[in-house]
Each structure stands twice: as C-alpha cells, then as structure tokens.
Coordinates of N, CA and C in Angstrom, one line a residue:
X238 N 329.9 77.4 -186.7 CA 328.6 78.1 -186.3 C 327.5 77.3 -186.1
X239 N 326.7 77.6 -185.4 CA 325.6 76.9 -184.8 C 324.3 78.3 -184.9
X240 N 323.2 78.1 -185.8 CA 322.2 79.2 -185.4 C 321.0 78.6 -184.9
X241 N 320.0 78.8 -184.0 CA 318.8 78.6 -183.2 C 318.0 79.7 -183.6
X242 N 317.0 79.2 -184.0 CA 315.7 80.1 -184.1 C 314.5 79.7 -183.3
X243 N 313.9 80.4 -182.4 CA 312.9 79.5 -182.1 C 311.8 80.4 -182.5
X244 N 310.3 79.5 -183.0 CA 309.2 80.4 -183.7 C 308.2 79.5 -183.2
X245 N 307.2 80.9 -183.1 CA 306.0 80.3 -182.1 C 305.2 79.6 -183.4
X246 N 304.7 78.5 -182.7 CA 304.0 77.5 -183.0 C 302.5 78.5 -184.4
X247 N 302.1 79.1 -183.6 CA 300.8 79.3 -183.9 C 301.0 80.5 -185.7
X248 N 302.1 81.2 -185.6 CA 302.3 82.0 -186.6 C 303.5 81.9 -187.3
X249 N 304.2 80.9 -186.7 CA 305.5 80.8 -187.1 C 306.3 81.6 -187.1
X250 N 306.2 82.9 -186.5 CA 307.1 84.3 -186.2 C 308.2 83.8 -185.2
X251 N 309.8 84.7 -185.5 CA 310.9 84.1 -184.4 C 310.8 84.8 -183.4
X252 N 310.7 84.2 -182.2 CA 310.9 84.7 -181.1 C 312.1 84.9 -180.4
X253 N 312.7 84.1 -180.6 CA 314.0 83.9 -179.7 C 315.1 83.5 -181.1
X254 N 316.3 83.9 -181.1 CA 317.5 83.8 -181.8 C 318.7 83.6 -180.9
X255 N 319.7 82.7 -181.6 CA 320.8 82.9 -181.0 C 321.8 82.1 -181.9
X256 N 322.9 82.5 -181.7 CA 324.4 81.5 -182.4 C 325.6 81.5 -181.8
X257 N 326.0 80.2 -182.0 CA 327.1 79.7 -181.3 C 328.0 79.6 -182.6
X258 N 329.3 79.8 -181.6 CA 330.9 78.9 -182.8 C 331.1 78.2 -182.3
X259 N 331.7 77.2 -182.7 CA 332.4 75.7 -181.8 C 333.5 76.0 -182.5
X260 N 334.5 75.4 -181.4 CA 336.0 75.2 -181.4 C 335.9 73.8 -181.4
X261 N 335.8 72.9 -182.2 CA 336.2 71.4 -182.2 C 336.9 70.6 -181.6
X262 N 338.6 71.6 -181.8 CA 339.7 71.0 -181.3 C 340.1 71.2 -179.9
X263 N 339.0 71.6 -179.3 CA 339.3 72.3 -177.5 C 337.6 72.0 -176.9
X264 N 336.4 71.3 -178.2 CA 335.3 70.9 -177.5 C 334.2 71.6 -177.2
X265 N 335.0 73.5 -177.4 CA 333.9 74.3 -176.3 C 333.1 74.7 -178.0
X266 N 332.1 75.1 -177.0 CA 331.2 76.4 -177.9 C 331.0 77.5 -176.8
X267 N 331.1 78.5 -178.0 CA 330.9 80.1 -177.3 C 329.7 80.5 -177.9
X268 N 328.8 81.0 -176.9 CA 327.5 82.1 -177.8 C 328.2 83.6 -177.9
X269 N 327.4 83.7 -179.1 CA 328.0 84.5 -179.6 C 327.1 86.0 -179.9
X270 N 325.8 85.6 -179.8 CA 324.7 86.4 -179.4 C 323.5 85.9 -179.5
X271 N 322.3 86.5 -178.2 CA 321.4 85.9 -177.9 C 320.4 87.1 -178.5
X272 N 319.0 86.8 -178.6 CA 318.2 88.1 -178.8 C 316.8 87.4 -178.5
X273 N 315.7 88.0 -178.4 CA 314.8 87.4 -177.8 C 313.1 88.9 -178.4
X274 N 312.1 88.4 -178.3 CA 311.3 89.4 -178.7 C 310.7 90.0 -177.2
X275 N 310.9 90.8 -176.9 CA 310.9 91.8 -175.1 C 309.2 91.5 -175.3
X276 N 308.4 91.4 -176.4 CA 306.8 91.2 -176.1 C 306.6 90.0 -175.7
X277 N 307.2 89.1 -176.1 CA 307.4 87.4 -175.4 C 307.8 87.1 -174.2
X278 N 308.8 87.7 -173.4 CA 309.7 87.8 -172.4 C 308.9 86.9 -171.3
X279 N 307.4 86.8 -171.1 CA 306.8 86.2 -170.3 C 306.9 84.8 -170.6
X280 N 307.2 84.0 -171.3 CA 307.1 82.9 -172.0 C 308.4 82.4 -172.1
X281 N 309.7 83.1 -171.7 CA 311.1 82.4 -171.3 C 311.8 81.9 -173.1
X282 N 311.6 82.7 -173.6 CA 311.9 82.3 -175.2 C 313.2 81.7 -175.3
X283 N 313.7 82.8 -175.0 CA 315.5 83.0 -174.7 C 316.1 81.5 -173.8
X284 N 314.7 81.4 -172.8 CA 315.7 80.3 -171.8 C 315.2 79.0 -172.8
X285 N 314.1 78.7 -173.5 CA 313.7 77.6 -173.9 C 314.7 77.3 -175.2
X286 N 314.9 78.5 -175.6 CA 315.9 78.2 -177.1 C 317.6 77.6 -176.5
X287 N 318.1 78.4 -175.2 CA 319.4 77.9 -174.8 C 320.0 76.7 -174.2
X288 N 318.0 76.1 -173.9 CA 317.9 74.6 -173.5 C 318.3 73.8 -174.4
X289 N 317.5 74.3 -175.7 CA 317.6 73.2 -176.8 C 319.0 73.4 -177.3
X290 N 319.6 74.7 -177.4 CA 321.1 74.5 -178.2 C 321.8 73.9 -177.5
X291 N 321.8 73.8 -176.4 CA 322.8 73.6 -175.2 C 322.5 71.8 -175.5
X292 N 321.2 71.3 -175.4 CA 321.0 69.7 -175.7 C 321.9 69.6 -177.2
X293 N 321.8 69.9 -178.0 CA 322.0 69.9 -179.4 C 323.5 69.9 -179.2
X294 N 324.2 70.8 -178.4 CA 325.9 71.3 -178.9 C 326.4 69.9 -177.9
X295 N 325.7 69.5 -177.0 CA 326.2 68.4 -176.1 C 326.2 67.1 -176.7
X296 N 324.6 66.8 -177.3 CA 324.6 65.7 -177.8 C 325.1 65.3 -179.0
X297 N 324.9 66.1 -180.3 CA 325.0 65.9 -181.8 C 326.4 66.6 -181.9
X298 N 326.9 67.6 -181.0 CA 328.4 68.2 -181.6 C 329.3 67.8 -180.6
X299 N 329.5 67.1 -179.6 CA 330.2 66.5 -178.6 C 330.9 67.8 -177.8
X300 N 330.4 68.9 -177.5 CA 330.9 70.2 -176.9 C 331.2 69.4 -175.7
X301 N 331.9 69.6 -174.9 CA 332.7 69.3 -173.4 C 332.2 70.4 -172.6
X302 N 332.9 72.0 -173.3 CA 332.5 73.3 -172.6 C 332.0 74.2 -173.2
X303 N 331.1 74.7 -172.3 CA 330.2 76.2 -172.8 C 331.2 77.0 -172.1
X304 N 331.2 78.2 -173.2 CA 331.5 79.4 -172.7 C 330.2 80.7 -173.1
X305 N 330.0 81.1 -172.1 CA 328.6 82.2 -172.1 C 329.7 83.8 -172.6
X306 N 330.5 83.6 -172.5 CA 331.4 84.9 -173.0 C 331.4 86.0 -172.2
X307 N 331.8 87.3 -172.2 CA 332.0 88.5 -171.3 C 330.9 88.7 -170.6
X308 N 330.9 89.2 -169.4 CA 329.7 90.0 -168.5 C 329.0 88.9 -167.2
X309 N 328.8 89.5 -166.7 CA 328.2 89.0 -165.3 C 326.9 88.9 -165.7
X310 N 326.4 88.6 -166.6 CA 324.5 88.9 -166.7 C 324.2 87.6 -166.0
X311 N 322.9 87.8 -165.5 CA 322.5 87.4 -164.4 C 321.9 86.0 -165.1
X312 N 321.2 85.4 -166.4 CA 321.0 84.2 -166.9 C 321.9 83.3 -167.0
X313 N 323.3 84.0 -167.3 CA 324.5 82.8 -167.2 C 324.4 82.3 -166.0
X314 N 324.1 82.7 -164.8 CA 324.3 82.0 -163.6 C 323.6 80.5 -163.4
X315 N 321.7 80.5 -164.6 CA 321.1 79.7 -164.4 C 321.9 78.6 -165.4
X316 N 322.8 78.8 -165.9 CA 323.3 78.1 -166.7 C 324.7 77.0 -166.6
X317 N 325.6 77.6 -165.5 CA 326.8 77.2 -165.5 C 326.9 77.2 -163.7
X318 N 327.7 76.2 -163.4 CA 327.9 75.9 -161.8 C 329.3 77.1 -161.4
X319 N 330.2 76.7 -162.2 CA 331.3 78.0 -161.6 C 331.4 79.2 -162.3
X320 N 332.0 80.2 -162.0 CA 332.7 81.1 -163.4 C 334.0 81.2 -163.2
X321 N 334.6 81.0 -164.2 CA 335.9 81.3 -164.4 C 336.2 82.4 -165.2
X322 N 337.1 83.0 -164.7 CA 337.6 84.3 -165.6 C 338.7 84.3 -166.1
X323 N 339.1 84.9 -167.3 CA 340.5 84.7 -168.2 C 340.6 85.8 -168.6
X324 N 342.1 85.8 -168.8 CA 342.5 87.2 -168.6 C 343.4 86.8 -169.9
X325 N 343.4 87.7 -170.9 CA 344.6 87.7 -172.0 C 344.3 88.6 -173.1
X326 N 345.3 88.8 -173.9 CA 345.6 90.1 -174.7 C 344.9 89.8 -176.3
X327 N 344.2 90.2 -177.2 CA 343.8 89.7 -178.4 C 344.5 90.7 -179.2

C-alpha cells in the first residue's frame, strides 16, 4: 500500500491525497482512491501528486504497469498511452 499526501507549503494543509496498492508479483500498481480539495483545483494538486506518486512507484518500487481502475475518466488519458479493457468475474 502506498499513500501520498500533497500539502500546501504555506499552511501545511493537505490539498490532495491518493492511495495505491502494489502487486509485487506482477509489478503492478493500482490506484484505489484519488482526492483533492476542490477549492485548490486551479493549481492542479491532483495532477502534481499523481506525477510524484508515479515517479516513486517506478523508481523506488520497480513497478512496470499502472492500473487506473474502472471507468473512462478524462484524467486517465493524460497518464496512459493505451486503454486496455479487462473482463472477469470476482
């Protein structure tokens, strides 16, 4: 599990947070939850935190695959080159 929190330098308040789960066997990281303070959206704290988290996952954890989960949210197209659909039963 990896938790990232981006804080405002001025007051230390959290402006974005996200957590990822790692599957070390498959060297894959899956984002489980993303959040940002709506009032700070213009500064793109979620985008900044995603970039920092991806860098850490690649460089420190050796991840070779990122999974942004279900759905076709627009932000996902900023981070991946292709969309892969998986179908299965849980």
